[in-house]
Structures are given as structure tokens and as C-alpha cells.
Tab-separated table of N, CA and C in Angstrom:
chain	number	residue	atom	x	y	z
A	1	MET	N	0.838	-1.171	0.000
A	1	MET	CA	0.000	0.000	0.000
A	1	MET	C	0.888	1.241	0.000
A	2	LYS	N	0.607	2.171	-0.906
A	2	LYS	CA	1.367	3.405	-0.986
A	2	LYS	C	0.745	4.456	-0.095
A	3	LEU	N	1.582	5.117	0.652
A	3	LEU	CA	1.109	6.221	1.481
A	3	LEU	C	1.400	7.533	0.774
A	4	LYS	N	0.467	8.425	0.779
A	4	LYS	CA	0.667	9.744	0.191
A	4	LYS	C	1.062	10.705	1.292
A	5	ILE	N	2.283	11.164	1.227
A	5	ILE	CA	2.769	12.154	2.183
A	5	ILE	C	2.863	13.466	1.421
A	6	PRO	N	2.150	14.496	1.839
A	6	PRO	CA	2.050	15.721	1.060
A	6	PRO	C	3.375	16.423	0.772
A	7	PHE	N	4.336	16.380	1.654
A	7	PHE	CA	5.581	17.107	1.453
A	7	PHE	C	6.659	16.268	0.770
A	8	ARG	N	6.388	14.999	0.548
A	8	ARG	CA	7.383	14.122	-0.070
A	8	ARG	C	7.038	13.921	-1.541
A	9	LYS	N	7.996	14.187	-2.404
A	9	LYS	CA	7.789	14.053	-3.840
A	9	LYS	C	7.889	12.584	-4.253
A	10	ALA	N	7.103	12.221	-5.252
A	10	ALA	CA	7.145	10.852	-5.773
A	10	ALA	C	8.464	10.623	-6.504
A	11	GLN	N	8.939	9.392	-6.496
A	11	GLN	CA	10.173	9.068	-7.197
A	11	GLN	C	9.951	9.151	-8.693
A	12	LYS	N	10.952	9.651	-9.397
A	12	LYS	CA	10.907	9.753	-10.854
A	12	LYS	C	11.373	8.429	-11.452
A	13	SER	N	10.837	8.107	-12.624
A	13	SER	CA	11.275	6.888	-13.299
A	13	SER	C	11.762	7.230	-14.707
A	14	VAL	N	12.778	6.511	-15.154
A	14	VAL	CA	13.354	6.712	-16.480
A	14	VAL	C	13.423	5.358	-17.176
A	15	ALA	N	12.833	5.276	-18.366
A	15	ALA	CA	12.941	4.064	-19.180
A	15	ALA	C	14.206	4.196	-20.026
A	16	VAL	N	14.995	3.133	-20.105
A	16	VAL	CA	16.235	3.148	-20.881
A	16	VAL	C	16.094	2.169	-22.032
A	17	VAL	N	16.332	2.668	-23.260
A	17	VAL	CA	16.276	1.830	-24.459
A	17	VAL	C	17.688	1.767	-25.026
A	18	ARG	N	18.238	0.567	-25.118
A	18	ARG	CA	19.598	0.386	-25.648
A	18	ARG	C	19.489	-0.078	-27.097
A	19	LEU	N	20.133	0.686	-27.988
A	19	LEU	CA	20.088	0.389	-29.413
A	19	LEU	C	21.506	0.248	-29.945
A	20	SER	N	21.728	-0.770	-30.763
A	20	SER	CA	23.053	-0.992	-31.317
A	20	SER	C	22.912	-1.512	-32.743
A	21	GLY	N	23.622	-0.897	-33.674
A	21	GLY	CA	23.614	-1.371	-35.045
A	21	GLY	C	23.553	-0.240	-36.049
A	22	LEU	N	23.564	-0.610	-37.297
A	22	LEU	CA	23.505	0.320	-38.411
A	22	LEU	C	22.071	0.789	-38.623
A	23	ILE	N	21.896	2.074	-38.868
A	23	ILE	CA	20.564	2.615	-39.151
A	23	ILE	C	20.331	2.470	-40.651
A	24	ALA	N	19.431	1.567	-41.021
A	24	ALA	CA	19.180	1.287	-42.437
A	24	ALA	C	17.779	0.719	-42.611
A	25	ALA	N	17.307	0.710	-43.857
A	25	ALA	CA	15.947	0.277	-44.160
A	25	ALA	C	15.755	-1.236	-44.069
A	26	GLY	N	16.801	-2.013	-44.067
A	26	GLY	CA	16.677	-3.466	-43.982
A	26	GLY	C	16.163	-3.911	-42.633
A	27	SER	N	15.929	-5.222	-42.487
A	27	SER	CA	15.367	-5.700	-41.227
A	27	SER	C	16.302	-6.618	-40.447
A	28	ARG	N	17.363	-7.095	-41.047
A	28	ARG	CA	18.255	-8.029	-40.361
A	28	ARG	C	19.274	-7.305	-39.489
A	29	GLY	N	18.999	-7.239	-38.194
A	29	GLY	CA	19.943	-6.663	-37.256
A	29	GLY	C	20.206	-5.177	-37.439
A	30	GLN	N	19.340	-4.502	-38.178
A	30	GLN	CA	19.542	-3.080	-38.422
A	30	GLN	C	18.477	-2.272	-37.709
A	31	LEU	N	18.821	-1.044	-37.392
A	31	LEU	CA	17.884	-0.151	-36.726
A	31	LEU	C	17.095	0.622	-37.772
A	32	ASN	N	15.778	0.527	-37.704
A	32	ASN	CA	14.934	1.332	-38.575
A	32	ASN	C	13.603	1.587	-37.878
A	33	ASP	N	12.824	2.472	-38.459
A	33	ASP	CA	11.572	2.886	-37.830
A	33	ASP	C	10.627	1.704	-37.601
A	34	GLN	N	10.544	0.821	-38.562
A	34	GLN	CA	9.606	-0.306	-38.466
A	34	GLN	C	9.987	-1.274	-37.344
A	35	THR	N	11.262	-1.588	-37.201
A	35	THR	CA	11.667	-2.555	-36.179
A	35	THR	C	11.724	-1.934	-34.781
A	36	LEU	N	11.964	-0.616	-34.697
A	36	LEU	CA	12.058	0.040	-33.392
A	36	LEU	C	10.713	0.492	-32.843
A	37	ALA	N	9.695	0.601	-33.699
A	37	ALA	CA	8.390	1.129	-33.273
A	37	ALA	C	7.837	0.417	-32.039
A	38	PRO	N	7.735	-0.914	-32.012
A	38	PRO	CA	7.169	-1.571	-30.827
A	38	PRO	C	7.997	-1.331	-29.560
A	39	MET	N	9.315	-1.327	-29.695
A	39	MET	CA	10.196	-1.136	-28.541
A	39	MET	C	10.050	0.284	-27.983
A	40	LEU	N	10.005	1.276	-28.862
A	40	LEU	CA	9.878	2.661	-28.412
A	40	LEU	C	8.513	2.918	-27.783
A	41	GLU	N	7.467	2.391	-28.401
A	41	GLU	CA	6.121	2.581	-27.853
A	41	GLU	C	5.998	1.939	-26.473
A	42	LYS	N	6.594	0.775	-26.300
A	42	LYS	CA	6.562	0.105	-24.999
A	42	LYS	C	7.307	0.926	-23.949
A	43	ALA	N	8.454	1.494	-24.341
A	43	ALA	CA	9.251	2.290	-23.403
A	43	ALA	C	8.488	3.523	-22.933
A	44	PHE	N	7.736	4.149	-23.828
A	44	PHE	CA	6.993	5.347	-23.462
A	44	PHE	C	5.735	5.035	-22.664
A	45	ARG	N	5.186	3.839	-22.812
A	45	ARG	CA	3.913	3.533	-22.161
A	45	ARG	C	4.041	2.706	-20.883
A	46	LYS	N	4.990	1.787	-20.837
A	46	LYS	CA	5.095	0.881	-19.690
A	46	LYS	C	5.513	1.649	-18.437
A	47	GLY	N	4.664	1.673	-17.449
A	47	GLY	CA	4.963	2.332	-16.190
A	47	GLY	C	4.880	3.842	-16.229
A	48	LYS	N	4.504	4.416	-17.354
A	48	LYS	CA	4.399	5.877	-17.522
A	48	LYS	C	5.638	6.593	-16.986
A	49	PRO	N	6.790	6.396	-17.633
A	49	PRO	CA	8.030	7.000	-17.128
A	49	PRO	C	8.026	8.518	-17.266
A	50	ASP	N	8.833	9.181	-16.446
A	50	ASP	CA	8.992	10.630	-16.524
A	50	ASP	C	9.911	11.009	-17.676
A	51	ALA	N	10.782	10.083	-18.075
A	51	ALA	CA	11.709	10.323	-19.178
A	51	ALA	C	12.055	8.994	-19.843
A	52	VAL	N	12.481	9.092	-21.100
A	52	VAL	CA	12.969	7.920	-21.827
A	52	VAL	C	14.368	8.268	-22.330
A	53	ALA	N	15.357	7.454	-21.952
A	53	ALA	CA	16.737	7.663	-22.369
A	53	ALA	C	17.097	6.639	-23.434
A	54	LEU	N	17.756	7.097	-24.487
A	54	LEU	CA	18.228	6.210	-25.543
A	54	LEU	C	19.738	6.077	-25.419
A	55	VAL	N	20.220	4.842	-25.356
A	55	VAL	CA	21.646	4.560	-25.366
A	55	VAL	C	21.915	3.980	-26.749
A	56	LEU	N	22.575	4.762	-27.592
A	56	LEU	CA	22.710	4.412	-29.004
A	56	LEU	C	24.173	4.161	-29.354
A	57	ASN	N	24.443	2.987	-29.928
A	57	ASN	CA	25.773	2.632	-30.405
A	57	ASN	C	25.621	2.305	-31.880
A	58	SER	N	25.881	3.300	-32.734
A	58	SER	CA	25.667	3.116	-34.159
A	58	SER	C	26.719	3.876	-34.955
A	59	PRO	N	27.193	3.261	-36.046
A	59	PRO	CA	28.130	3.986	-36.908
A	59	PRO	C	27.412	4.992	-37.808
A	60	GLY	N	26.092	5.056	-37.715
A	60	GLY	CA	25.309	5.971	-38.567
A	60	GLY	C	24.500	5.174	-39.567
A	61	GLY	N	24.250	5.778	-40.703
A	61	GLY	CA	23.497	5.080	-41.728
A	61	GLY	C	22.537	5.995	-42.449
A	62	SER	N	21.346	5.515	-42.688
A	62	SER	CA	20.350	6.200	-43.504
A	62	SER	C	19.796	7.457	-42.825
A	63	PRO	N	19.940	8.627	-43.477
A	63	PRO	CA	19.351	9.839	-42.913
A	63	PRO	C	17.821	9.794	-42.920
A	64	VAL	N	17.237	9.084	-43.874
A	64	VAL	CA	15.781	8.970	-43.937
A	64	VAL	C	15.268	8.189	-42.733
A	65	GLN	N	15.885	7.050	-42.433
A	65	GLN	CA	15.466	6.254	-41.281
A	65	GLN	C	15.719	7.001	-39.977
A	66	SER	N	16.824	7.730	-39.899
A	66	SER	CA	17.106	8.530	-38.702
A	66	SER	C	16.012	9.561	-38.476
A	67	SER	N	15.570	10.194	-39.557
A	67	SER	CA	14.506	11.196	-39.470
A	67	SER	C	13.182	10.560	-39.047
A	68	LEU	N	12.866	9.392	-39.593
A	68	LEU	CA	11.629	8.696	-39.228
A	68	LEU	C	11.640	8.282	-37.756
A	69	ILE	N	12.772	7.775	-37.297
A	69	ILE	CA	12.895	7.368	-35.893
A	69	ILE	C	12.767	8.590	-34.983
A	70	GLY	N	13.438	9.676	-35.344
A	70	GLY	CA	13.363	10.905	-34.567
A	70	GLY	C	11.948	11.453	-34.495
A	71	ALA	N	11.233	11.413	-35.618
A	71	ALA	CA	9.846	11.895	-35.651
A	71	ALA	C	8.954	11.035	-34.754
A	72	ARG	N	9.171	9.725	-34.754
A	72	ARG	CA	8.382	8.829	-33.901
A	72	ARG	C	8.634	9.140	-32.426
A	73	ILE	N	9.898	9.355	-32.071
A	73	ILE	CA	10.239	9.660	-30.679
A	73	ILE	C	9.585	10.972	-30.256
A	74	ARG	N	9.649	11.999	-31.110
A	74	ARG	CA	9.020	13.282	-30.777
A	74	ARG	C	7.515	13.133	-30.613
A	75	ARG	N	6.875	12.358	-31.508
A	75	ARG	CA	5.426	12.165	-31.422
A	75	ARG	C	5.040	11.435	-30.135
A	76	LEU	N	5.786	10.392	-29.788
A	76	LEU	CA	5.507	9.661	-28.556
A	76	LEU	C	5.716	10.545	-27.327
A	77	ALA	N	6.739	11.393	-27.352
A	77	ALA	CA	6.989	12.297	-26.229
A	77	ALA	C	5.855	13.310	-26.090
A	78	GLU	N	5.373	13.842	-27.216
A	78	GLU	CA	4.263	14.798	-27.175
A	78	GLU	C	2.990	14.134	-26.652
A	79	GLU	N	2.742	12.889	-27.054
A	79	GLU	CA	1.582	12.154	-26.554
A	79	GLU	C	1.714	11.933	-25.042
A	80	GLN	N	2.920	11.639	-24.586
A	80	GLN	CA	3.171	11.422	-23.155
A	80	GLN	C	2.888	12.695	-22.375
A	81	ILE	N	3.313	13.832	-22.902
A	81	ILE	CA	3.075	15.105	-22.244
A	81	ILE	C	1.575	15.410	-22.222
A	82	GLY	N	0.897	15.120	-23.324
A	82	GLY	CA	-0.541	15.341	-23.387
A	82	GLY	C	-1.295	14.502	-22.376
A	83	ARG	N	-0.872	13.247	-22.166
A	83	ARG	CA	-1.520	12.380	-21.179
A	83	ARG	C	-1.240	12.865	-19.771
A	84	ALA	N	-0.083	13.471	-19.551
A	84	ALA	CA	0.271	13.932	-18.212
A	84	ALA	C	-0.584	15.130	-17.796
A	85	HIS	N	-1.057	15.912	-18.761
A	85	HIS	CA	-1.846	17.102	-18.444
A	85	HIS	C	-3.329	16.833	-18.377
A	86	VAL	N	-3.736	15.603	-18.684
A	86	VAL	CA	-5.171	15.284	-18.657
A	86	VAL	C	-5.633	15.021	-17.250
């Protein structure tokens, strides 16, 4: 049972997503919007974290896929903020 103490702040939680590999449109061991979508959505929704940290180890790759992944992360973050204000 959780006790609510008015002067004590709730603990913050951070979801950590570890990504490793080449950013490319393929699906075999590569990072792209399609393969990362379920993992990113789970990170933003599971436990309603205060922040999501990405640990990325990549030599780079496709600028198009990087842009798609970045857009997905921004959209999920905006949705998270919108849910927090409801």
C-alpha cells in the first residue's frame, strides 16, 4: 500500500532503451523505424516514465530512417506530455 505524504515528492522513473547497429531500411539486425516502433512505444507507455533515455551505439546510416525514428520519438513524447496534463 502506498502512502501519500504531502511534502514528499514521488520518485521519478526513467525508461532506458539500448540500441546498437547500423541505421538502415533493412530488417536483419539493423535499426529502422519499423523494427524500433514496438520497442519505443513500450518504453513510453510501460509504467508511464517521466523520461525515456536512448543509449545508441551506431556507426550511422540512412538519414531517412534517422529522421523517421526521430519523428516517432518526438510524437511519442508529445503524446506522453498530453496524457500527463489530462
